[in-house]
Amino acid sequence: MEAKVTAHRDYTISKIDDRIYSAFLEHLGRAVYSGIHEPDHPTADKDGMRKDVAQLVRDLNIPFVRYPGGNFVSAYNWEDGVGPADQRPTRLDLAWHTSDNNRVGVHEFAAWCKTVKTNMMLAVNLGSRGLDEARNFLEYVNGPTGSYWGDLRKKHGHAEPFDVKLWCLGNEMDGPWQIGQKTAAEYGRVAYETAKAMRAFDKKLELVVCGSSHSDMKTYPEWERIVLEHTYDSIDHISLHMYFSNQAKNTANFLALNHKLDTYIGTVESTINLVRANKRSKHKVHISFDEWNVWYHSREQDKTILEGNAGWPHAPRLLEDIYNFEDVLQVGCIINTFIRRSNIVHIACIAQLVNVIAPIMTEPGGPAWRQTTYYPYYFASIFGRGTALNLAVKSPGYDADVADNVPYLDAAAVHDEAEGTITFFLINRNGKDSLDVAFSLHGFGDPVVIDHQVIAGHPLDATNTLLNQHTVEPKKGTTAHVVDQSLVVKLPPYSYHMLRVKV
Ligand code: AHR
């Protein structure tokens, strides 16, 4: 089968906001405890953080990590996580039916962010709590010494403000599962007043208001409209979440799901524009897609704990999806969608980062390794920075549940003007046939292939596990060539590609 990709130097979507390669870390299962933090581990640093995990995280060059939740944040008392660690209370976590000894809190998280060279995106609790705790938390984190909260932070060992600029106003407040769920109007009011108070402290903060938990919510997209009517000029981003499942074991339908994601983003973009027009506002609100990933492999095994039949375990194995080769293709398609929508999506967070639906897994006392999905995230984060090109893609396609004529070829391209490179991210959704792709590049010099990384040739259910950590890994590609000054590449059935050319 054949496909054609046309690109023009001046036909661009947007300069990509690097923050679309961000991640999320929640106090959930083993994400924090025995994920990033394991004081007894042979690689633990002086703060009890695993150095082997930190290295895998650092390699990803992650711009921001969202913390501490998630559903967890909606009943979280941030004060429990500060002060002498051995005096912190153990609390029951109502979101995940577990307990948390609070050994990690905002100080430990901040130190870890420094170690892994990332920035904090913090969430305030607007579920069980509200404006007052939010402003106190903000003052504790960013306030000057000489004030009550600033002095307390100093007493706890950090005189300098942490200077966190990006804040989420609650989490998934539309969800019936959320502690303190609200109607759109209730949440809109609380979010507005909280934003007002936080801005009174620092008008330069970037604030993220909750959109729908997913696009199948009954209240979507009215939720977005109402919440934005209340908050539009006081916030900067509206948060969306989406998880992808192949419970039905239908690969064609599964790999078409980024079309649903694309429609979701488009609808919320229209809603933002509607409210902006209604308000005669000049202010621009963008999308923070701050939870996305494949999530379904662990649903069955998690039931015992989530239904409350295991007591209140501390850091149990929860949401530990073991990703396969099929998920590599899916994660590649999802990230391509964010690149193609980079005009409106300014933040996106893979959910999550370690152990919990995560690209990195750990064994207590043992190794840390890369899941299959680490690689498409890695390639995008490292090479997907620059300007998104608006490609014209001609590819044969197939009809799926969520869309007709889904192209077998999913493609995105990023132009790095300073380096003089274009990086293509390509997925062949066809499991039977190869795709011969011919590129037509306009306004660039003659292309020279400088790198081609391929993940292909595995059974769809192939995984990387504790015992077999390297089953699914990228290999150097051999099928990209320049013929008569034109770039061509052969994509084998079910394959992921990162193809870089100097132009
Ligand atoms: O990432 C797991 C959970 O998914 C988060 O806590 C919540 O926000 C979402 O429902």
Short mmCIF file of C-alpha atoms and ligand atoms in Angstrom, two decimals:
data_model
loop_
_atom_site.label_atom_id
_atom_site.label_comp_id
_atom_site.label_asym_id
_atom_site.label_seq_id
_atom_site.Cartn_x
_atom_site.Cartn_y
_atom_site.Cartn_z
CA MET A 1 0.00 0.00 0.00
CA GLU A 2 1.14 3.54 -0.67
CA ALA A 3 0.80 6.82 1.19
CA LYS A 4 1.92 10.37 0.53
CA VAL A 5 2.95 13.09 2.99
CA THR A 6 3.30 16.70 1.84
CA ALA A 7 4.89 19.40 4.02
CA HIS A 8 5.64 23.05 3.40
CA ARG A 9 8.00 25.11 5.55
CA ASP A 10 5.43 27.93 5.88
CA TYR A 11 2.39 25.72 6.34
CA THR A 12 2.58 25.34 10.11
CA ILE A 13 0.20 24.57 12.96
CA SER A 14 1.98 26.23 15.85
CA LYS A 15 5.18 26.51 17.80
CA ILE A 16 4.81 23.55 20.16
CA ASP A 17 4.63 24.34 23.86
CA ASP A 18 7.23 21.95 25.34
CA ARG A 19 4.86 21.35 28.24
CA ILE A 20 2.85 18.88 26.12
CA TYR A 21 5.56 16.38 27.13
CA SER A 22 4.77 16.67 30.85
CA ALA A 23 3.78 13.88 33.25
CA PHE A 24 1.66 13.17 36.30
CA LEU A 25 2.52 11.57 39.64
CA GLU A 26 -0.18 10.85 42.22
CA HIS A 27 -0.14 9.50 45.75
CA LEU A 28 -1.63 6.28 44.43
CA GLY A 29 -0.43 2.69 44.71
CA ARG A 30 3.35 2.53 44.27
CA ALA A 31 3.79 5.70 42.19
CA VAL A 32 5.44 7.56 45.06
CA TYR A 33 6.20 4.91 47.71
CA SER A 34 8.51 2.22 46.25
CA GLY A 35 8.22 4.10 42.95
CA ILE A 36 10.27 7.28 43.22
CA HIS A 37 10.77 6.92 47.01
CA GLU A 38 12.26 3.84 48.65
CA PRO A 39 14.68 4.71 51.47
CA ASP A 40 15.87 1.09 51.83
CA HIS A 41 16.66 0.67 48.16
CA PRO A 42 20.36 0.18 47.28
CA THR A 43 20.23 3.22 44.98
CA ALA A 44 18.42 5.53 47.44
CA ASP A 45 19.84 9.03 47.83
CA LYS A 46 19.96 10.97 51.12
CA ASP A 47 16.25 11.85 50.71
CA GLY A 48 15.29 8.20 50.18
CA MET A 49 14.68 8.72 46.46
CA ARG A 50 15.68 5.95 44.05
CA LYS A 51 18.53 7.08 41.83
CA ASP A 52 17.84 4.41 39.21
CA VAL A 53 14.28 5.71 38.77
CA ALA A 54 15.46 9.33 38.78
CA GLN A 55 17.83 8.52 35.90
CA LEU A 56 15.05 7.01 33.77
CA VAL A 57 12.90 10.06 34.50
CA ARG A 58 15.71 12.52 33.79
CA ASP A 59 16.34 10.87 30.42
CA LEU A 60 12.80 11.83 29.41
CA ASN A 61 13.51 15.56 29.87
CA ILE A 62 10.03 16.15 31.32
CA PRO A 63 9.03 19.84 31.51
CA PHE A 64 6.47 19.60 34.36
CA VAL A 65 5.15 16.93 36.74
CA ARG A 66 1.61 17.35 38.07
CA TYR A 67 1.24 16.41 41.77
CA PRO A 68 -0.20 15.13 44.19
CA GLY A 69 -3.39 14.04 42.37
CA GLY A 70 -5.66 13.07 40.76
CA ASN A 71 -8.56 11.81 42.79
CA PHE A 72 -6.23 11.71 45.80
CA VAL A 73 -6.03 15.49 45.98
CA SER A 74 -9.76 15.86 46.62
CA ALA A 75 -9.42 14.70 50.24
CA TYR A 76 -5.77 15.63 50.79
CA ASN A 77 -4.56 17.84 53.62
CA TRP A 78 -1.32 19.30 52.33
CA GLU A 79 -0.29 20.13 55.94
CA ASP A 80 0.01 16.37 56.64
CA GLY A 81 2.97 16.23 54.27
CA VAL A 82 5.15 18.94 55.84
CA GLY A 83 7.29 19.06 59.01
CA PRO A 84 9.38 16.28 60.57
CA ALA A 85 8.67 13.16 58.49
CA ASP A 86 8.43 10.78 61.46
CA GLN A 87 5.76 12.94 63.08
CA ARG A 88 3.46 13.05 60.07
CA PRO A 89 0.08 11.36 60.38
CA THR A 90 -1.02 8.26 58.50
CA ARG A 91 -4.29 9.07 56.77
CA LEU A 92 -6.87 6.95 55.02
CA ASP A 93 -7.06 7.79 51.33
CA LEU A 94 -10.72 7.67 50.39
CA ALA A 95 -10.10 7.84 46.65
CA TRP A 96 -8.15 4.56 46.38
CA HIS A 97 -9.07 2.84 49.67
CA THR A 98 -5.48 2.80 50.88
CA SER A 99 -3.48 4.61 53.56
CA ASP A 100 -0.69 7.16 53.23
CA ASN A 101 1.99 7.76 55.85
CA ASN A 102 2.85 11.13 54.28
CA ARG A 103 6.59 10.47 54.23
CA VAL A 104 6.59 12.32 50.94
CA GLY A 105 5.05 15.78 50.79
CA VAL A 106 5.69 18.99 48.94
CA HIS A 107 9.29 19.45 50.24
CA GLU A 108 10.36 15.95 49.20
CA PHE A 109 8.58 16.29 45.87
CA ALA A 110 10.25 19.66 45.21
CA ALA A 111 13.71 18.21 45.96
CA TRP A 112 13.01 15.26 43.65
CA CYS A 113 11.87 17.62 40.85
CA LYS A 114 15.19 19.40 41.17
CA THR A 115 17.06 16.08 40.97
CA VAL A 116 15.22 14.97 37.83
CA LYS A 117 15.32 18.48 36.32
CA THR A 118 11.63 19.11 36.03
CA ASN A 119 9.13 21.66 37.37
CA MET A 120 6.17 21.33 39.70
CA MET A 121 2.54 21.65 38.62
CA LEU A 122 0.62 21.54 41.89
CA ALA A 123 -3.07 20.85 42.50
CA VAL A 124 -5.17 22.31 45.31
CA ASN A 125 -8.00 20.40 46.99
CA LEU A 126 -11.38 21.81 45.96
CA GLY A 127 -13.22 18.61 46.90
CA SER A 128 -13.24 18.20 50.68
CA ARG A 129 -11.70 21.66 51.14
CA GLY A 130 -11.77 25.04 49.43
CA LEU A 131 -10.47 28.56 49.00
CA ASP A 132 -8.90 29.00 52.42
CA GLU A 133 -6.75 25.86 52.28
CA ALA A 134 -5.83 26.65 48.69
CA ARG A 135 -4.54 30.12 49.53
CA ASN A 136 -2.71 28.80 52.59
CA PHE A 137 -1.03 26.09 50.53
CA LEU A 138 -0.05 28.67 47.90
CA GLU A 139 1.38 31.00 50.57
CA TYR A 140 3.25 28.10 52.17
CA VAL A 141 4.78 27.10 48.82
CA ASN A 142 5.48 30.54 47.35
CA GLY A 143 5.15 33.08 50.15
CA PRO A 144 7.94 35.25 51.60
CA THR A 145 9.46 34.60 54.99
CA GLY A 146 8.26 37.08 57.57
CA SER A 147 4.73 35.75 57.05
CA TYR A 148 3.13 32.88 58.98
CA TRP A 149 3.24 30.31 56.15
CA GLY A 150 6.60 31.43 54.77
CA ASP A 151 8.15 31.16 58.23
CA LEU A 152 6.67 27.71 58.74
CA ARG A 153 8.21 26.57 55.43
CA LYS A 154 11.54 28.01 56.62
CA LYS A 155 11.19 26.15 59.92
CA HIS A 156 10.68 22.98 57.88
CA GLY A 157 13.99 23.53 56.14
CA HIS A 158 13.26 25.64 53.07
CA ALA A 159 13.56 29.39 53.51
CA GLU A 160 13.42 30.12 49.78
CA PRO A 161 9.93 30.09 48.24
CA PHE A 162 9.46 27.13 45.87
CA ASP A 163 8.09 29.57 43.28
CA VAL A 164 5.54 27.25 41.67
CA LYS A 165 3.81 29.04 38.81
CA LEU A 166 1.39 26.39 37.50
CA TRP A 167 -1.61 25.39 39.65
CA CYS A 168 -4.63 23.12 39.10
CA LEU A 169 -7.91 24.16 40.73
CA GLY A 170 -9.03 20.72 41.90
CA ASN A 171 -9.36 17.52 39.90
CA GLU A 172 -12.20 16.01 37.85
CA MET A 173 -14.83 17.92 39.82
CA ASP A 174 -17.59 16.67 37.48
CA GLY A 175 -17.04 13.01 38.43
CA PRO A 176 -19.48 11.20 40.75
CA TRP A 177 -16.43 9.27 42.07
CA GLN A 178 -14.77 12.50 43.19
CA ILE A 179 -14.79 13.41 46.88
CA GLY A 180 -16.70 16.70 46.89
CA GLN A 181 -18.13 16.43 43.35
CA LYS A 182 -19.87 19.61 42.24
CA THR A 183 -22.26 20.79 39.57
CA ALA A 184 -20.71 22.95 36.88
CA ALA A 185 -22.22 26.08 38.44
CA GLU A 186 -21.06 25.18 41.96
CA TYR A 187 -17.56 24.38 40.75
CA GLY A 188 -17.44 27.42 38.47
CA ARG A 189 -18.14 29.71 41.44
CA VAL A 190 -15.62 28.04 43.75
CA ALA A 191 -12.97 27.93 41.04
CA TYR A 192 -13.53 31.59 40.22
CA GLU A 193 -13.27 32.71 43.85
CA THR A 194 -10.21 30.51 44.42
CA ALA A 195 -8.55 31.87 41.30
CA LYS A 196 -9.34 35.41 42.47
CA ALA A 197 -7.70 34.78 45.85
CA MET A 198 -4.67 33.06 44.33
CA ARG A 199 -4.23 35.90 41.84
CA ALA A 200 -4.51 38.43 44.66
CA PHE A 201 -1.37 36.77 46.00
CA ASP A 202 0.37 36.60 42.60
CA LYS A 203 -1.30 37.74 39.42
CA LYS A 204 1.28 35.97 37.26
CA LEU A 205 0.25 32.43 38.27
CA GLU A 206 -0.98 30.10 35.53
CA LEU A 207 -4.22 28.49 36.64
CA VAL A 208 -5.91 25.36 35.30
CA VAL A 209 -9.64 24.90 35.75
CA CYS A 210 -11.31 21.44 35.55
CA GLY A 211 -13.03 20.49 32.32
CA SER A 212 -14.77 17.16 31.83
CA SER A 213 -13.20 13.95 33.13
CA HIS A 214 -13.76 12.46 29.69
CA SER A 215 -15.90 13.09 26.64
CA ASP A 216 -18.48 10.40 27.54
CA MET A 217 -19.53 12.32 30.66
CA LYS A 218 -23.23 13.23 30.46
CA THR A 219 -22.43 16.82 31.41
CA TYR A 220 -19.85 17.28 28.61
CA PRO A 221 -19.51 19.80 26.93
CA GLU A 222 -22.03 21.95 28.82
CA TRP A 223 -19.72 21.56 31.83
CA GLU A 224 -16.93 23.33 29.96
CA ARG A 225 -19.25 26.13 28.82
CA ILE A 226 -20.65 26.82 32.30
CA VAL A 227 -17.32 26.55 34.10
CA LEU A 228 -15.71 28.89 31.57
CA GLU A 229 -18.62 31.35 31.83
CA HIS A 230 -17.72 31.67 35.53
CA THR A 231 -13.96 31.66 35.26
CA TYR A 232 -12.88 32.64 31.74
CA ASP A 233 -10.82 35.76 32.39
CA SER A 234 -9.35 34.44 35.65
CA ILE A 235 -7.79 31.21 34.39
CA ASP A 236 -5.37 30.14 31.66
CA HIS A 237 -6.10 26.52 30.84
CA ILE A 238 -9.00 24.11 30.96
CA SER A 239 -8.07 20.58 31.93
CA LEU A 240 -9.20 17.48 29.96
CA HIS A 241 -8.55 13.80 30.63
CA MET A 242 -8.89 10.68 28.50
CA TYR A 243 -7.90 7.06 29.01
CA PHE A 244 -7.80 4.50 26.20
CA SER A 245 -8.94 0.89 26.51
CA ASN A 246 -8.87 -2.19 24.32
CA GLN A 247 -10.98 -4.31 26.61
CA ALA A 248 -12.96 -5.44 23.53
CA LYS A 249 -9.71 -6.77 21.99
CA ASN A 250 -10.31 -5.01 18.70
CA THR A 251 -7.04 -3.48 17.54
CA ALA A 252 -8.52 -1.58 14.59
CA ASN A 253 -11.06 0.18 16.81
CA PHE A 254 -8.50 0.72 19.56
CA LEU A 255 -5.97 2.37 17.26
CA ALA A 256 -8.66 4.67 15.85
CA LEU A 257 -9.43 6.15 19.27
CA ASN A 258 -7.22 9.19 18.79
CA HIS A 259 -9.92 10.39 16.38
CA LYS A 260 -12.24 10.58 19.37
CA LEU A 261 -9.49 12.45 21.22
CA ASP A 262 -9.18 14.85 18.29
CA THR A 263 -12.94 15.54 18.27
CA TYR A 264 -12.86 16.08 22.06
CA ILE A 265 -10.11 18.69 21.71
CA GLY A 266 -11.88 20.35 18.78
CA THR A 267 -15.18 20.58 20.65
CA VAL A 268 -13.57 22.11 23.73
CA GLU A 269 -11.64 24.54 21.54
CA SER A 270 -14.97 25.64 20.03
CA THR A 271 -16.45 25.99 23.52
CA ILE A 272 -13.52 28.16 24.59
CA ASN A 273 -14.08 30.32 21.50
CA LEU A 274 -17.82 30.56 22.19
CA VAL A 275 -17.30 31.79 25.75
CA ARG A 276 -14.55 34.13 24.64
CA ALA A 277 -16.88 35.65 22.05
CA ASN A 278 -19.78 35.88 24.53
CA LYS A 279 -17.55 37.73 26.95
CA ARG A 280 -15.98 39.97 24.29
CA SER A 281 -12.73 38.86 25.90
CA LYS A 282 -9.25 39.22 24.46
CA HIS A 283 -7.89 36.65 26.90
CA LYS A 284 -6.78 33.29 25.43
CA VAL A 285 -7.55 30.06 27.28
CA HIS A 286 -5.78 26.86 26.23
CA ILE A 287 -6.19 23.16 26.94
CA SER A 288 -4.19 21.34 29.59
CA PHE A 289 -4.63 17.65 28.71
CA ASP A 290 -3.22 16.73 32.07
CA GLU A 291 -4.15 13.04 32.19
CA TRP A 292 -3.88 10.70 29.22
CA ASN A 293 -2.78 7.13 28.69
CA VAL A 294 -3.83 3.57 27.99
CA TRP A 295 -5.57 2.18 31.08
CA TYR A 296 -7.40 -1.13 31.23
CA HIS A 297 -4.93 -4.00 31.68
CA SER A 298 -5.09 -3.87 35.50
CA ARG A 299 -8.80 -3.11 35.99
CA GLU A 300 -9.76 -6.66 37.02
CA GLN A 301 -6.90 -7.22 39.47
CA ASP A 302 -7.50 -3.85 41.16
CA LYS A 303 -11.09 -4.62 42.16
CA THR A 304 -10.32 -6.21 45.54
CA ILE A 305 -8.57 -3.11 46.85
CA LEU A 306 -10.79 -0.54 45.16
CA GLU A 307 -13.95 -2.21 46.44
CA GLY A 308 -12.53 -2.03 49.96
CA ASN A 309 -11.96 -5.76 50.47
CA ALA A 310 -8.29 -5.50 51.40
CA GLY A 311 -8.46 -3.06 54.31
CA TRP A 312 -6.35 0.08 53.94
CA PRO A 313 -2.99 -1.07 52.55
CA HIS A 314 -0.08 1.37 52.23
CA ALA A 315 1.32 1.60 48.69
CA PRO A 316 -0.17 -1.62 47.28
CA ARG A 317 0.16 -2.66 43.63
CA LEU A 318 -2.64 -0.64 42.02
CA LEU A 319 -3.26 0.38 38.39
CA GLU A 320 -0.09 -1.50 37.42
CA ASP A 321 -0.89 -1.88 33.74
CA ILE A 322 1.74 -3.93 31.93
CA TYR A 323 1.93 -2.30 28.52
CA ASN A 324 2.40 -4.20 25.29
CA PHE A 325 3.52 -3.52 21.75
CA GLU A 326 -0.02 -2.53 20.70
CA ASP A 327 0.13 0.24 23.31
CA VAL A 328 3.30 1.63 21.71
CA LEU A 329 1.26 2.28 18.55
CA GLN A 330 -1.54 3.83 20.60
CA VAL A 331 0.72 6.14 22.62
CA GLY A 332 2.39 7.20 19.36
CA CYS A 333 -1.02 8.08 17.86
CA ILE A 334 -2.08 10.01 21.01
CA ILE A 335 1.08 12.12 21.08
CA ASN A 336 0.74 12.78 17.33
CA THR A 337 -2.72 14.18 18.06
CA PHE A 338 -1.30 16.59 20.65
CA ILE A 339 1.34 17.74 18.15
CA ARG A 340 -1.34 18.28 15.49
CA ARG A 341 -3.45 20.18 18.04
CA SER A 342 -0.55 22.13 19.52
CA ASN A 343 -2.23 25.43 18.66
CA ILE A 344 -4.70 24.83 21.52
CA VAL A 345 -3.14 22.07 23.66
CA HIS A 346 -0.37 23.78 25.60
CA ILE A 347 0.08 21.25 28.39
CA ALA A 348 -0.33 17.46 28.34
CA CYS A 349 0.64 14.98 31.07
CA ILE A 350 1.14 11.29 30.54
CA ALA A 351 -0.68 9.63 33.44
CA GLN A 352 1.18 8.52 35.22
CA LEU A 353 4.98 8.34 35.49
CA VAL A 354 6.08 5.46 37.73
CA ASN A 355 4.36 2.09 38.42
CA VAL A 356 0.80 3.44 38.19
CA ILE A 357 -0.28 3.25 34.50
CA ALA A 358 3.25 4.32 33.80
CA PRO A 359 6.13 4.09 31.33
CA ILE A 360 8.54 3.23 34.19
CA MET A 361 8.18 0.20 36.47
CA THR A 362 10.06 -0.72 39.63
CA GLU A 363 10.52 -3.73 41.85
CA PRO A 364 10.94 -2.99 45.58
CA GLY A 365 14.59 -3.69 46.38
CA GLY A 366 15.11 -4.57 42.72
CA PRO A 367 15.50 -2.95 39.33
CA ALA A 368 13.62 -0.22 37.49
CA TRP A 369 12.89 -0.66 33.79
CA ARG A 370 11.20 0.88 30.76
CA GLN A 371 7.77 -0.31 29.75
CA THR A 372 7.07 -0.55 26.00
CA THR A 373 5.34 2.84 26.05
CA TYR A 374 8.40 4.59 27.44
CA TYR A 375 9.84 4.78 23.93
CA PRO A 376 7.22 6.73 21.94
CA TYR A 377 7.01 9.17 24.87
CA TYR A 378 10.80 9.44 24.99
CA PHE A 379 11.20 10.09 21.26
CA ALA A 380 8.47 12.74 21.24
CA SER A 381 9.81 14.52 24.31
CA ILE A 382 13.39 14.56 23.04
CA PHE A 383 12.84 15.21 19.33
CA GLY A 384 9.32 16.67 19.18
CA ARG A 385 10.25 20.24 20.09
CA GLY A 386 9.91 23.00 17.55
CA THR A 387 7.12 23.95 15.15
CA ALA A 388 4.38 21.51 14.22
CA LEU A 389 4.00 21.28 10.46
CA ASN A 390 0.54 21.07 8.93
CA LEU A 391 0.94 17.91 6.87
CA ALA A 392 -1.28 16.84 4.03
CA VAL A 393 -1.54 13.06 4.40
CA LYS A 394 -2.95 10.82 1.68
CA SER A 395 -3.34 7.29 2.92
CA PRO A 396 -5.73 4.38 2.42
CA GLY A 397 -7.94 3.89 5.46
CA TYR A 398 -10.56 1.76 7.20
CA ASP A 399 -13.88 2.28 8.96
CA ALA A 400 -13.82 2.04 12.76
CA ASP A 401 -16.40 2.51 15.51
CA VAL A 402 -15.36 6.09 16.23
CA ALA A 403 -14.68 7.31 12.69
CA ASP A 404 -14.90 6.37 9.02
CA ASN A 405 -11.90 6.17 6.76
CA VAL A 406 -9.28 6.25 9.53
CA PRO A 407 -5.97 6.52 7.64
CA TYR A 408 -3.61 3.58 8.10
CA LEU A 409 -0.85 6.14 8.34
CA ASP A 410 -0.87 8.39 11.42
CA ALA A 411 1.70 11.14 10.93
CA ALA A 412 2.98 14.24 12.70
CA ALA A 413 6.02 16.36 11.95
CA VAL A 414 8.05 18.88 13.92
CA HIS A 415 10.39 21.39 12.30
CA ASP A 416 13.34 22.57 14.36
CA GLU A 417 14.42 25.67 12.48
CA ALA A 418 17.56 26.27 14.55
CA GLU A 419 18.82 22.72 14.01
CA GLY A 420 17.55 22.53 10.44
CA THR A 421 15.74 19.24 11.03
CA ILE A 422 12.30 17.76 10.55
CA THR A 423 11.27 14.89 12.81
CA PHE A 424 8.43 12.68 11.60
CA PHE A 425 6.46 10.45 13.97
CA LEU A 426 4.77 7.75 11.91
CA ILE A 427 2.53 4.84 12.82
CA ASN A 428 1.29 2.16 10.43
CA ARG A 429 -2.09 1.03 11.79
CA ASN A 430 -2.32 -1.76 9.22
CA GLY A 431 -1.48 -5.18 10.62
CA LYS A 432 -1.21 -6.94 7.24
CA ASP A 433 0.39 -4.61 4.75
CA SER A 434 3.44 -2.40 4.65
CA LEU A 435 3.00 1.25 3.77
CA ASP A 436 5.35 2.82 1.22
CA VAL A 437 5.40 6.49 2.17
CA ALA A 438 6.64 9.14 -0.25
CA PHE A 439 7.35 12.62 1.14
CA SER A 440 7.06 15.86 -0.76
CA LEU A 441 8.91 18.56 1.20
CA HIS A 442 8.54 22.15 0.03
CA GLY A 443 10.59 25.17 1.04
CA PHE A 444 13.34 23.03 2.57
CA GLY A 445 16.75 22.00 1.24
CA ASP A 446 17.43 18.43 0.08
CA PRO A 447 16.71 16.00 2.92
CA VAL A 448 19.38 13.81 4.48
CA VAL A 449 18.29 11.00 6.81
CA ILE A 450 20.06 11.44 10.16
CA ASP A 451 18.12 9.00 12.34
CA HIS A 452 15.41 6.38 11.97
CA GLN A 453 14.17 4.45 15.01
CA VAL A 454 11.63 1.69 14.56
CA ILE A 455 9.51 -0.39 16.93
CA ALA A 456 8.04 -3.25 14.92
CA GLY A 457 7.92 -6.97 14.38
CA HIS A 458 6.50 -7.97 17.77
CA PRO A 459 3.29 -9.79 18.65
CA LEU A 460 0.78 -7.15 19.74
CA ASP A 461 0.81 -8.55 23.27
CA ALA A 462 4.62 -8.48 23.69
CA THR A 463 5.64 -6.78 26.97
CA ASN A 464 8.72 -5.71 28.95
CA THR A 465 8.65 -7.27 32.41
CA LEU A 466 10.86 -7.67 35.46
CA LEU A 467 12.26 -10.90 34.00
CA ASN A 468 12.34 -9.78 30.36
CA GLN A 469 12.98 -6.06 30.38
CA HIS A 470 14.15 -5.62 26.79
CA THR A 471 11.64 -7.50 24.63
CA VAL A 472 10.15 -4.39 22.98
CA GLU A 473 12.77 -1.79 22.19
CA PRO A 474 13.51 0.57 19.31
CA LYS A 475 15.90 -0.57 16.60
CA LYS A 476 17.76 1.42 13.99
CA GLY A 477 15.60 1.57 10.83
CA THR A 478 16.95 0.59 7.40
CA THR A 479 14.03 1.52 5.17
CA ALA A 480 14.28 5.33 4.94
CA HIS A 481 16.09 6.63 1.84
CA VAL A 482 16.47 9.69 -0.28
CA VAL A 483 15.76 8.77 -3.91
CA ASP A 484 16.15 11.51 -6.55
CA GLN A 485 16.25 14.10 -3.74
CA SER A 486 12.96 12.78 -2.34
CA LEU A 487 12.48 11.06 1.00
CA VAL A 488 10.78 7.65 1.02
CA VAL A 489 10.25 5.14 3.81
CA LYS A 490 8.71 1.69 4.08
CA LEU A 491 6.65 1.12 7.22
CA PRO A 492 6.14 -2.57 8.00
CA PRO A 493 2.72 -3.74 9.31
CA TYR A 494 1.95 -2.42 12.81
CA SER A 495 5.00 -0.24 13.27
CA TYR A 496 6.10 2.92 15.07
CA HIS A 497 8.76 5.24 13.57
CA MET A 498 10.76 8.28 14.59
CA LEU A 499 12.39 9.57 11.42
CA ARG A 500 14.70 12.60 11.47
CA VAL A 501 15.97 14.38 8.43
CA LYS A 502 18.33 17.30 8.03
CA VAL A 503 16.80 19.77 5.59
O1 AHR B 1 -4.75 8.57 36.96
C1 AHR B 1 -5.67 7.82 37.69
C2 AHR B 1 -6.93 8.60 38.01
O2 AHR B 1 -7.67 8.82 36.85
C3 AHR B 1 -6.75 9.98 38.58
O3 AHR B 1 -6.57 9.97 39.95
C4 AHR B 1 -8.05 10.66 38.25
O4 AHR B 1 -7.91 12.04 38.08
C5 AHR B 1 -8.52 9.94 37.00
O5 AHR B 1 -9.83 9.53 37.12
#
